[in-house]
mmCIF file of C-alpha atoms and ligand atoms in Angstrom:
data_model
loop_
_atom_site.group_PDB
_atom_site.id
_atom_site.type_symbol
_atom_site.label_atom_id
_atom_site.label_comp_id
_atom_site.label_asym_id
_atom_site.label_seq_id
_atom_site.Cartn_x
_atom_site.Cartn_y
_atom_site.Cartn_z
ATOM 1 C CA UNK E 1 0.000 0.000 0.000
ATOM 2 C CA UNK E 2 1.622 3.684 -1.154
ATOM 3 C CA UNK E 3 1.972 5.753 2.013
ATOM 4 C CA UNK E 4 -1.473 8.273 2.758
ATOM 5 C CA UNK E 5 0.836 10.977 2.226
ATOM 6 C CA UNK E 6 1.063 10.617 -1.674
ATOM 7 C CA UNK E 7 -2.633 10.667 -2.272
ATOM 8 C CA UNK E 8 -2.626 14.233 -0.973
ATOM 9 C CA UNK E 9 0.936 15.371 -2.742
ATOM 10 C CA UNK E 10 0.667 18.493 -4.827
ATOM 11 C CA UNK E 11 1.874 17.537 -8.089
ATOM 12 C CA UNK E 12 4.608 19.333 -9.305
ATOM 13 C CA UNK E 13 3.734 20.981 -12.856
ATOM 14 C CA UNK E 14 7.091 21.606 -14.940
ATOM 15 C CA UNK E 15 6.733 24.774 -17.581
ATOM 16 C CA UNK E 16 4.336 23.677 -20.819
ATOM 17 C CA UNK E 17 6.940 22.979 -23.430
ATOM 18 C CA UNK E 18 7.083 24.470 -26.716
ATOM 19 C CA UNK E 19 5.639 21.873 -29.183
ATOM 20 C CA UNK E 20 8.078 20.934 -31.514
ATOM 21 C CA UNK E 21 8.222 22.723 -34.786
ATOM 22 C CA UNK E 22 6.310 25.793 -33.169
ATOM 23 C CA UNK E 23 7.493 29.017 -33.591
ATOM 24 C CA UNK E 24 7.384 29.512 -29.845
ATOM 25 C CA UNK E 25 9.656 30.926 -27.115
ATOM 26 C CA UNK E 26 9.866 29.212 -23.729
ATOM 27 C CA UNK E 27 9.853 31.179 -20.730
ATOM 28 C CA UNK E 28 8.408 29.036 -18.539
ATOM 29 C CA UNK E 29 10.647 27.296 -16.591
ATOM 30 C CA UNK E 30 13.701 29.855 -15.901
ATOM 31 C CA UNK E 31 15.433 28.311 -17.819
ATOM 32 C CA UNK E 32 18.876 30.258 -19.277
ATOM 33 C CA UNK E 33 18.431 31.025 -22.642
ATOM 34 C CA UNK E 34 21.806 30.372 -24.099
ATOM 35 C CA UNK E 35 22.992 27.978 -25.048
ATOM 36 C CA UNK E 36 25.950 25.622 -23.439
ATOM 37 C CA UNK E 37 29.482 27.484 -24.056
ATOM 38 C CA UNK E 38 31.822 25.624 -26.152
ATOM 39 C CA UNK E 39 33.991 24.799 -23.650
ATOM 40 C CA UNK E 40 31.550 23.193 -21.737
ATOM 41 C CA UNK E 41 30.366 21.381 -24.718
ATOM 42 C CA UNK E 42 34.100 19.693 -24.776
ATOM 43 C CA UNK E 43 34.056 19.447 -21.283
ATOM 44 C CA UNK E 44 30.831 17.181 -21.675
ATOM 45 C CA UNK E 45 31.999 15.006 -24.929
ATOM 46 C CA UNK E 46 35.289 14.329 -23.521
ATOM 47 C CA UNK E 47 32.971 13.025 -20.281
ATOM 48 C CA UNK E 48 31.204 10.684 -22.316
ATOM 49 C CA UNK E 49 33.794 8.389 -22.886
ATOM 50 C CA UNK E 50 33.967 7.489 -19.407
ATOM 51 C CA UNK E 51 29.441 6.959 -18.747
ATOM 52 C CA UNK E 52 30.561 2.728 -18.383
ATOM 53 C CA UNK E 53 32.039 3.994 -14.926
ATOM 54 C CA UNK E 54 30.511 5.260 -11.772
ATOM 55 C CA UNK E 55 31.135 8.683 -11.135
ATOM 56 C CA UNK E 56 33.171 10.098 -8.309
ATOM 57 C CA UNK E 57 30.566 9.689 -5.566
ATOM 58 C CA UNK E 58 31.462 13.053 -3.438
ATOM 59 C CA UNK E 59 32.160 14.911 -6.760
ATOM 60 C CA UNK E 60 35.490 15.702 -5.068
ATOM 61 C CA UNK E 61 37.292 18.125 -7.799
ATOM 62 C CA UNK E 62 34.401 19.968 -7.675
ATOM 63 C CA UNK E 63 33.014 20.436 -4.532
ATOM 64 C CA UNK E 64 36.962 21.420 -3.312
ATOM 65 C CA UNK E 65 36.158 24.012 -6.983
ATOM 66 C CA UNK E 66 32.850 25.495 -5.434
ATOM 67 C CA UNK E 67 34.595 25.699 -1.528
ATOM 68 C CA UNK E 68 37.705 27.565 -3.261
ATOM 69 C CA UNK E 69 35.395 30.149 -5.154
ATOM 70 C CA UNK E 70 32.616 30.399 -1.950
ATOM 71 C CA UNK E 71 35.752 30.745 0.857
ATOM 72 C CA UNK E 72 34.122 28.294 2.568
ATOM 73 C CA UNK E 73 35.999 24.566 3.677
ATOM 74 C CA UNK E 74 35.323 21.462 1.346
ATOM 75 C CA UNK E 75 33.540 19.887 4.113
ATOM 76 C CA UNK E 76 31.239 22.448 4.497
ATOM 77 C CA UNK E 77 29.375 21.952 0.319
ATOM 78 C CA UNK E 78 27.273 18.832 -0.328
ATOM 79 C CA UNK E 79 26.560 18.365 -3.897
ATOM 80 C CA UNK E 80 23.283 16.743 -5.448
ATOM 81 C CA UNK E 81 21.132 16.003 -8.736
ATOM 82 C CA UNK E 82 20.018 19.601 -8.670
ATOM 83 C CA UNK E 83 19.211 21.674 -5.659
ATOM 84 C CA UNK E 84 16.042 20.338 -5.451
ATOM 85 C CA UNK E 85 17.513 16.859 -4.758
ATOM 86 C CA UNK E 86 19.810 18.473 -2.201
ATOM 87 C CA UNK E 87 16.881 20.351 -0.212
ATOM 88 C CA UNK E 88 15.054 16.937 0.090
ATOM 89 C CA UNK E 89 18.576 15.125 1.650
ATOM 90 C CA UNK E 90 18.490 18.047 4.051
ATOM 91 C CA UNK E 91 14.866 17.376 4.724
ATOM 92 C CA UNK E 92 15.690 13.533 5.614
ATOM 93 C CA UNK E 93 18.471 14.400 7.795
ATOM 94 C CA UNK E 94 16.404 17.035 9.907
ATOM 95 C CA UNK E 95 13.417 16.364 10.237
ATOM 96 C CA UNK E 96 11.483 13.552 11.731
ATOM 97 C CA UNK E 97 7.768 12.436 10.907
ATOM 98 C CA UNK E 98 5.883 14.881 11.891
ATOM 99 C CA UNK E 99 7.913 17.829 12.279
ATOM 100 C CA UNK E 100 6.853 21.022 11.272
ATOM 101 C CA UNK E 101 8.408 22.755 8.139
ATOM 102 C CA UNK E 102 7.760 26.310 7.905
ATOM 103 C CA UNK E 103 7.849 27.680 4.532
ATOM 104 C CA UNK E 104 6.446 31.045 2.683
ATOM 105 C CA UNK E 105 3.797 30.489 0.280
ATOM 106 C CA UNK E 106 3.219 30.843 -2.631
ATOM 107 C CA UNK E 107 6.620 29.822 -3.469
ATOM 108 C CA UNK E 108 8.809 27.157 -5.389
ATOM 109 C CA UNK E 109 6.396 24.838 -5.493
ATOM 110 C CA UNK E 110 8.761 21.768 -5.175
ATOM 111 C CA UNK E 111 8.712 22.998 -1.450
ATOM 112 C CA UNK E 112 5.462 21.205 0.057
ATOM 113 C CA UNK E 113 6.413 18.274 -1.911
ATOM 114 C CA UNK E 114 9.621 17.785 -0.751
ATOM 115 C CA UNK E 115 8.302 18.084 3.172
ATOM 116 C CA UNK E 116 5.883 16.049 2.970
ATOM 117 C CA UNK E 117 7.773 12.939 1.185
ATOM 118 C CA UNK E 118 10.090 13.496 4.292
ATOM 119 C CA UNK E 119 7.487 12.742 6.772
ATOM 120 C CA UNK E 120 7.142 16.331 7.540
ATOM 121 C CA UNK E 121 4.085 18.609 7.744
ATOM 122 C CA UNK E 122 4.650 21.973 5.428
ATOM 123 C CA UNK E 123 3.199 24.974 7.505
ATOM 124 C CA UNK E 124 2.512 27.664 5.006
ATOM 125 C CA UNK E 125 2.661 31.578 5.639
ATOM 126 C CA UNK E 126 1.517 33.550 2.984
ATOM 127 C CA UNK E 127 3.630 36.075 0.624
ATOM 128 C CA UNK E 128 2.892 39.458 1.385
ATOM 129 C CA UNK E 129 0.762 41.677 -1.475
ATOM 130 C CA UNK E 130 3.652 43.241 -2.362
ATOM 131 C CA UNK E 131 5.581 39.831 -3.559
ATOM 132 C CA UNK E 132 7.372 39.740 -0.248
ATOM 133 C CA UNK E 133 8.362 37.318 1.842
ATOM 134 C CA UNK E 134 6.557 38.478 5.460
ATOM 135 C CA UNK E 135 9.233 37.500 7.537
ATOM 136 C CA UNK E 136 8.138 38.353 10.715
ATOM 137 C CA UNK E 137 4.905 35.801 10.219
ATOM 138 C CA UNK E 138 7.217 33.197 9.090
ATOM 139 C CA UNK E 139 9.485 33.286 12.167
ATOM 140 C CA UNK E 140 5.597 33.762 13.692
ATOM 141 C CA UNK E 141 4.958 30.477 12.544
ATOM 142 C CA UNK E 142 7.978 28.602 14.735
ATOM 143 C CA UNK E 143 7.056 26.641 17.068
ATOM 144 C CA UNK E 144 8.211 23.854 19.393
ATOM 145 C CA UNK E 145 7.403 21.137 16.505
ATOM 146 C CA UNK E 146 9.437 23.226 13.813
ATOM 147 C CA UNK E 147 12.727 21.756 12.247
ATOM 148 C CA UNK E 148 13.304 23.740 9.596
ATOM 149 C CA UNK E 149 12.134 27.185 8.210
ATOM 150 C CA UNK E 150 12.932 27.541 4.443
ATOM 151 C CA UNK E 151 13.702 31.225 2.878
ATOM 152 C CA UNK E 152 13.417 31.572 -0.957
ATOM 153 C CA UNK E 153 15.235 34.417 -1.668
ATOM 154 C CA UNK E 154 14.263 35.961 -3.962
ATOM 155 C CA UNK E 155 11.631 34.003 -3.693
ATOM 156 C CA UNK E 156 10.464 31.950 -6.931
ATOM 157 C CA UNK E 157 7.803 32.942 -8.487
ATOM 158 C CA UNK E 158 7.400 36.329 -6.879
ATOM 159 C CA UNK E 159 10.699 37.967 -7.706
ATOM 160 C CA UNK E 160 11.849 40.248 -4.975
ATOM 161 C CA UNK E 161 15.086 39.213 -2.631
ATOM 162 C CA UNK E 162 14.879 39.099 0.855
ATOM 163 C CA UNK E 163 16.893 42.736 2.524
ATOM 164 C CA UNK E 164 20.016 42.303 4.981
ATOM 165 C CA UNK E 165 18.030 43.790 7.582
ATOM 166 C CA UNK E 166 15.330 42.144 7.876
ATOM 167 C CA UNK E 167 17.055 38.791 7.761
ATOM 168 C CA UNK E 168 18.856 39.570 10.678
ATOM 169 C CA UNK E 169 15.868 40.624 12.800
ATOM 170 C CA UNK E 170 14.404 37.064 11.207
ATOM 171 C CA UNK E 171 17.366 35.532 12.589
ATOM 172 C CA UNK E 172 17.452 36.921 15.472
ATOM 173 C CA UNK E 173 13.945 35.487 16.416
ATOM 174 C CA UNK E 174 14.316 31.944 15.088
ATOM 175 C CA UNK E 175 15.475 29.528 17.820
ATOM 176 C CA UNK E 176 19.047 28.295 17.293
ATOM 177 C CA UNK E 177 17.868 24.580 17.186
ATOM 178 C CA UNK E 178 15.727 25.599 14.349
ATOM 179 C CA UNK E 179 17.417 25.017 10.370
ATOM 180 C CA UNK E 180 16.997 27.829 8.701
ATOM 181 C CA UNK E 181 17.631 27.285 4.897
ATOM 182 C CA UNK E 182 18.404 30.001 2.491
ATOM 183 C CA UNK E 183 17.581 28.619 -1.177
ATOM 184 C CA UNK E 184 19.584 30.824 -2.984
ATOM 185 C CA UNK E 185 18.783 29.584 -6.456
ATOM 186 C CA UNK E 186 18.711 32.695 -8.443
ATOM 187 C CA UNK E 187 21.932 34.628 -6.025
ATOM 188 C CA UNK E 188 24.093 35.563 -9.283
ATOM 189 C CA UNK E 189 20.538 38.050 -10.674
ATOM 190 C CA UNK E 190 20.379 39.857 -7.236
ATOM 191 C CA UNK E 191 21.550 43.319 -8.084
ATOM 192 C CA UNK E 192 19.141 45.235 -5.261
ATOM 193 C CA UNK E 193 21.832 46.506 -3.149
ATOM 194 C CA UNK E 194 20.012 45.820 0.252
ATOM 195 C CA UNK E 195 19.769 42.289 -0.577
ATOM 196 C CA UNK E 196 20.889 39.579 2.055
ATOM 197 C CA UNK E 197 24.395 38.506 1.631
ATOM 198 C CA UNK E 198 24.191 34.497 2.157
ATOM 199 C CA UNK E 199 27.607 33.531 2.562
ATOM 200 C CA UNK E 200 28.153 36.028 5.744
ATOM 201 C CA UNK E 201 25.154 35.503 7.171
ATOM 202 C CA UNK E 202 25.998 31.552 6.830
ATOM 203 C CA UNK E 203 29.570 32.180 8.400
ATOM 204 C CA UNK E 204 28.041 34.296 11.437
ATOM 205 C CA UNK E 205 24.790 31.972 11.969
ATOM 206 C CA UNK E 206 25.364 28.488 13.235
ATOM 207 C CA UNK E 207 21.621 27.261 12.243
ATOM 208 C CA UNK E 208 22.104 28.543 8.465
ATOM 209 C CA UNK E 209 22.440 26.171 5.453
ATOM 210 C CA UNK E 210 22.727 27.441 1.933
ATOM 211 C CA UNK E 211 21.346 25.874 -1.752
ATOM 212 C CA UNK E 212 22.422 27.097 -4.788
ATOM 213 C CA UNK E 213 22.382 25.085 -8.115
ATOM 214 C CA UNK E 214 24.097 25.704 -11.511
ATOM 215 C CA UNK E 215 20.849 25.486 -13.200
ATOM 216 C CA UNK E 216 19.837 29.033 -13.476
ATOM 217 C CA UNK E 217 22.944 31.514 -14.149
ATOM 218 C CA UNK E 218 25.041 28.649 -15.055
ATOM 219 C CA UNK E 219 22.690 27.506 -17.375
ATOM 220 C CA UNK E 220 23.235 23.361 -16.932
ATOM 221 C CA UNK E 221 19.137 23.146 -15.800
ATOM 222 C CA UNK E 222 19.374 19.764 -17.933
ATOM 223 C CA UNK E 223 22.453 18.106 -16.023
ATOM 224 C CA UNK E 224 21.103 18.481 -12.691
ATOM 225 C CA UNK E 225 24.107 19.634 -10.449
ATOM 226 C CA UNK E 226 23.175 21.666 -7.045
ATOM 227 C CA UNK E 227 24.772 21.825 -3.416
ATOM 228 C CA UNK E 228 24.009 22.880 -0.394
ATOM 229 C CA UNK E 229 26.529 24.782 2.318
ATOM 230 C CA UNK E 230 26.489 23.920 5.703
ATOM 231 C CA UNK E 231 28.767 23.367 9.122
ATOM 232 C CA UNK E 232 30.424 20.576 8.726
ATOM 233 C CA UNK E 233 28.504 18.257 10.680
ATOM 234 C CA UNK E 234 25.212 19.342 9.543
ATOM 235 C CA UNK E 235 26.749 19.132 5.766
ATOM 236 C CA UNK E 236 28.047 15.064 6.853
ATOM 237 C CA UNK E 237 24.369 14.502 7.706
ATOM 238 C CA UNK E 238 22.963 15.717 4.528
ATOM 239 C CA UNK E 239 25.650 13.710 2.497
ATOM 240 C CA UNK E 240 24.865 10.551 4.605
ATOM 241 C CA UNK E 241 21.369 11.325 3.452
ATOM 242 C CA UNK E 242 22.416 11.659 -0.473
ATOM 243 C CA UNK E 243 21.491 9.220 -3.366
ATOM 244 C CA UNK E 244 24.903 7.763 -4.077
ATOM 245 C CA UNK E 245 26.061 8.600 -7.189
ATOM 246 C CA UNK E 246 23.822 11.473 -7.555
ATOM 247 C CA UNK E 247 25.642 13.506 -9.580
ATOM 248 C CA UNK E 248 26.665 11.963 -12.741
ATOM 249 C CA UNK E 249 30.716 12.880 -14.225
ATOM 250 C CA UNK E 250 29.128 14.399 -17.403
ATOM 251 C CA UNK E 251 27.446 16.688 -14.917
ATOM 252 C CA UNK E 252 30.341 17.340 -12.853
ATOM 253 C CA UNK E 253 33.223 17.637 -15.667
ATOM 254 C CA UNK E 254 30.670 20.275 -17.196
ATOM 255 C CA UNK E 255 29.865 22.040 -13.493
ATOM 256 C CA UNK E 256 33.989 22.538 -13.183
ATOM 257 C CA UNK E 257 34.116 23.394 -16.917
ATOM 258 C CA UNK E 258 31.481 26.244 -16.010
ATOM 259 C CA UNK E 259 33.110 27.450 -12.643
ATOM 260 C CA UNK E 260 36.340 28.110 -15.277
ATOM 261 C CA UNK E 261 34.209 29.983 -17.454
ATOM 262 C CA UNK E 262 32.528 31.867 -14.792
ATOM 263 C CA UNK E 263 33.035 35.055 -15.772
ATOM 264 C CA UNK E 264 31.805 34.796 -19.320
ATOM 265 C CA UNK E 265 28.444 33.254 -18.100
ATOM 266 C CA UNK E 266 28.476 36.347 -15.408
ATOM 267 C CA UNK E 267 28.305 38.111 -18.915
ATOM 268 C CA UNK E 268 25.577 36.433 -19.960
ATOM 269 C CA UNK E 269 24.129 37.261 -16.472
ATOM 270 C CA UNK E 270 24.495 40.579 -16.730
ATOM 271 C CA UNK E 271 22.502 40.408 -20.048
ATOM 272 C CA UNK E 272 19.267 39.112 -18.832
ATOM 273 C CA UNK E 273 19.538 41.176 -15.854
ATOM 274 C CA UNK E 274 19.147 44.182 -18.630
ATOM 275 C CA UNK E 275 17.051 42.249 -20.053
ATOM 276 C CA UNK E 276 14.950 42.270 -16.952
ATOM 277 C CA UNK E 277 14.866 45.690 -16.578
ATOM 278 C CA UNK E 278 13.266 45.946 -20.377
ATOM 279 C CA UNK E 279 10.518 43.172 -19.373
ATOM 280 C CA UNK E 280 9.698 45.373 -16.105
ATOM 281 C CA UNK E 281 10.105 48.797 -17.351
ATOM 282 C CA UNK E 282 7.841 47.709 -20.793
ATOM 283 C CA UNK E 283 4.965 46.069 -18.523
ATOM 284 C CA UNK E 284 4.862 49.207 -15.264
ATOM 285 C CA UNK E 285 5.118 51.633 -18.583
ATOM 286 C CA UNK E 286 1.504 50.042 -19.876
ATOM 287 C CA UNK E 287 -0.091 50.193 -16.495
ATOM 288 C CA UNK E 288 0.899 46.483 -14.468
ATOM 289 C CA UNK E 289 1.866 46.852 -11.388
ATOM 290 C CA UNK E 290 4.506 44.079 -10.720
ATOM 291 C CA UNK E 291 6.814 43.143 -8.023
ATOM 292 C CA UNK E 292 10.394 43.630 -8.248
ATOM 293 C CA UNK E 293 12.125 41.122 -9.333
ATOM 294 C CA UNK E 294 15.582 40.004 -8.678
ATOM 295 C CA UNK E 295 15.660 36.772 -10.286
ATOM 296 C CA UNK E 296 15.436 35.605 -14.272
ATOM 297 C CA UNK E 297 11.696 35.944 -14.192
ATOM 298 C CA UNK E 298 9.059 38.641 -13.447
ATOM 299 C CA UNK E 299 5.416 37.934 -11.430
ATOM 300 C CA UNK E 300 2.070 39.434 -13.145
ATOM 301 C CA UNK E 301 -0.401 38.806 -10.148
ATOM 302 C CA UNK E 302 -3.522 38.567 -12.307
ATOM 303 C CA UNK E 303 -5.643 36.154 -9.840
ATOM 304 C CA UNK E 304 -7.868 33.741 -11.367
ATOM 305 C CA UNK E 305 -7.161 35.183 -14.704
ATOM 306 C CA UNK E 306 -3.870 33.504 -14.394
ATOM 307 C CA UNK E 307 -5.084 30.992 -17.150
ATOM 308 C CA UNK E 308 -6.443 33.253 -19.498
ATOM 309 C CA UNK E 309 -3.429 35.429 -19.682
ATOM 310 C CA UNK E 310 -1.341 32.630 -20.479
ATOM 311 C CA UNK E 311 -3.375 31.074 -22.763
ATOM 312 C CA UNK E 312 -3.819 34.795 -24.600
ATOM 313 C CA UNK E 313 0.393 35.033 -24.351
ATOM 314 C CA UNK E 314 1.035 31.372 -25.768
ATOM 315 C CA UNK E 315 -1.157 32.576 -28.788
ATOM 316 C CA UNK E 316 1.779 35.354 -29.244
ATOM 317 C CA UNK E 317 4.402 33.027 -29.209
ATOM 318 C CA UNK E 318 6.020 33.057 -25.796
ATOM 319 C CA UNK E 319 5.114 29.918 -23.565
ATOM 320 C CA UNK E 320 4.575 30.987 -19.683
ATOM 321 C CA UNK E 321 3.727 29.676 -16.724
ATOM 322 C CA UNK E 322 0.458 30.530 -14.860
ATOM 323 C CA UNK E 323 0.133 29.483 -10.860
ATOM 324 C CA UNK E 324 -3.952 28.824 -11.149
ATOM 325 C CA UNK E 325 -5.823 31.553 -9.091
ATOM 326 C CA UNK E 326 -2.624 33.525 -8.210
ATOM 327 C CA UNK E 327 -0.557 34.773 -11.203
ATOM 328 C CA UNK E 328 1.439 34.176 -14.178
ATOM 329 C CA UNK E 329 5.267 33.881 -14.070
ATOM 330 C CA UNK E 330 7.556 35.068 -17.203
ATOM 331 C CA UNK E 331 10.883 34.181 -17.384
ATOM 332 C CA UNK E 332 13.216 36.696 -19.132
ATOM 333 C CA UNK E 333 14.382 35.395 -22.106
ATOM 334 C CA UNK E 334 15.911 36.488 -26.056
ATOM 335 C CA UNK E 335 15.016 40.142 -26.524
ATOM 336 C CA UNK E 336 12.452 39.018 -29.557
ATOM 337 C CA UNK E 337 10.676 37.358 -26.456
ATOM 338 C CA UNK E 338 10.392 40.107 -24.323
ATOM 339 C CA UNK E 339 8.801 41.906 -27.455
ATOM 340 C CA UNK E 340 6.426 39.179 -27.706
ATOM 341 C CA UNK E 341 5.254 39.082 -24.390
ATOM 342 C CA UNK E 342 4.779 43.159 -24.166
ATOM 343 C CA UNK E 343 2.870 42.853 -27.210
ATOM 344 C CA UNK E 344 0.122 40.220 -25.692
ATOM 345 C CA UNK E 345 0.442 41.872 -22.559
ATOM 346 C CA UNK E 346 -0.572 45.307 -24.048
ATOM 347 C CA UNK E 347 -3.663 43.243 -26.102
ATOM 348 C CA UNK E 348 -4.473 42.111 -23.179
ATOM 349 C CA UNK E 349 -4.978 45.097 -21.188
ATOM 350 C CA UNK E 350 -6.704 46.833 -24.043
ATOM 351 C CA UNK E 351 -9.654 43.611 -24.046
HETATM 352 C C1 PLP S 1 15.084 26.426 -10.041
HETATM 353 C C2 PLP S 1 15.060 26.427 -8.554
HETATM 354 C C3 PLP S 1 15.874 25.572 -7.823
HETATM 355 C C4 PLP S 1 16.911 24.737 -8.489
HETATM 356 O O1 PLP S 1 16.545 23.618 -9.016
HETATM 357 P P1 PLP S 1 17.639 22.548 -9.493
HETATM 358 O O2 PLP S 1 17.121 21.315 -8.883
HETATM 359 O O3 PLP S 1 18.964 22.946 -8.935
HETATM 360 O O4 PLP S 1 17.582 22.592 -10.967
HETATM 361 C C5 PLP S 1 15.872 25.627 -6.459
HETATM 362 N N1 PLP S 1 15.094 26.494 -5.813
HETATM 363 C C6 PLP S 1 14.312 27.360 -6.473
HETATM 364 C C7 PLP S 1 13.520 28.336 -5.712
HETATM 365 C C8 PLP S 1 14.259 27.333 -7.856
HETATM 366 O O5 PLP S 1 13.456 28.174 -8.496
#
């Protein structure tokens, strides 16, 4: 008999994608837009030769890669099949059935998944109107049954990143005993100057853990490498916790291949970050009023109408991905996209 918890498991819904043939730009899943780098590309190929063998199981080269270029020791990153792999080993190796999970909602929507096929029970405190995290309800929310409060920043599909300030007085108010996890997915878009700074606040807090991924600004969504940073005897839990073998050597030659081409994918960054600023500016300019967004996507909280808007932008070309009853979430894309979208968006308004 499957376990009473699946028959009540969200599903997880990945971004439509663009039938084939179809003149159609997918921005619904974050996804980078570019394509590999050709040194990656080699870095891959000359990984295939070896796919008869296991891979190193603790991705050694380049986990002691990511500690170099975080300052952090080698014990201290765990590395998974994508970050969302990684937050569910932490979730085995805190929490016990039961425990409480505090998380903000809405918000990546792997999250109540994740908790509850650890046993754990996902206690959800709503975004603010604004796109916000509201963290003074989610450290509200603790209480003696809480393991583990996660922090999306910025938080996915809303947009805006959680401030330094206010992530200290969050801090501050969380019991020590209590994981905090700072999902950090979309760090290398943050350009909001007040924005958190992980990394210190994970060196001055003992109950921190970090998860970033090389998904997004990396752009290796489709090879699944992620880690999370932690003490290191928090980080030995999680990697006791780990599917072994999780990360494949395809996926880790190309990870190490990236971190060496790091700053020509910053580049690319720093593209779609301008890019961002068209999408925004374009949309406030014809009258929506969206959330700041510090990530590769922006948040159109249309409500129920969430379906219908997609549905209208789809027709124009550009494949996004509406949240039923709360809002529809564009990644930012190729520049002809962006055009695309302002164009349906504009239609849309003028119904
Ligand atoms: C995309 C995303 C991840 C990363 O997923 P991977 O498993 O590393 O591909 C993690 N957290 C959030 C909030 C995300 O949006």
């Amino acid at each position: 008999m499957l376990r009473r918890a699946l028959a009540e498991l969200p599903a997880y819904v990945p971004g439509a994608r663009s039938p084939v043939g179809a003149a159609a730009f997918k921005l619904s899943s974050n996804e980078n837009p570019f394509p590999p780098l050709p040194s990656v590309m080699a870095a891959i190929a000359d990984a295939a030769v070896d796919v008869n063998r296991y891979p190193d199981m603790y991705a050694t080269e380049l986990t002691e890669a990511v500690a170099q270029q975080l300052g952090v020791p080698a014990e201290s990153v765990v590395m998974g099949c994508g970050s969302v792999a990684v937050l569910g080993h932490v979730l085995t190796a805190f929490c016990e059935a039961g425990d409480e999970v505090v998380l903000p909602w809405r918000s990546f929507e792997a999250y109540p998944i994740a908790v509850t096929l650890a046993g754990a029970v996902a206690v959800p405190v709503p975004v603010a109107d604004d796109g916000r995290l509201d963290l003074p309800a989610l450290a509200a929310a603790v209480t003696d049954r809480t393991r583990v409060v996660l922090v999306c920043t910025p938080n996915n599909p809303t947009g805006p990143a959680v401030r330094a300030d206010e992530l200290e007085t969050f801090l501050d108010a969380v019991p020590e005993h209590v994981l905090v996890v700072l999902d950090e997915a979309y760090v290398e878009f943050v350009r909001d100057p007040q924005g958190a700074d992980g990394l210190a606040v994970f060196e001055a807090r003992r109950n921190v853990v970090l998860l970033r991924t090389f998904s997004k600004a990396y752009g290796l969504a489709g090879l699944r490498v992620g880690y999370a940073v932690a003490r290191p005897r928090p980080a030995a839990g999680i990697r006791a916790a780990s599917t072994p073998f999780g990360v494949s050597h395809v996926a880790q030659l190309a990870a190490l291949a990236s971190l060496r081409a790091r700053d020509e994918l910053l580049a690319r960054v720093e593209s779609i970050v301008k890019e961002r600023a068209r999408m925004l500016d374009g949309l406030r300019a014809q009258g929506w009023t969206v959330p700041d967004s510090q990530a590769n996507f922006v948040w159109l909280p249309v409500g129920d109408q969430a379906s219908a808007l997609a549905e209208r932008c789809s027709r124009a070309g550009v494949v996004v991905r509406p949240f039923a009853g709360d809002g529809v979430r564009v990644s930012v894309g190729e520049r002809e996209a962006t055009d695309l979208l302002l164009g349906a968006t504009a239609e849309w308004l003028a119904r």
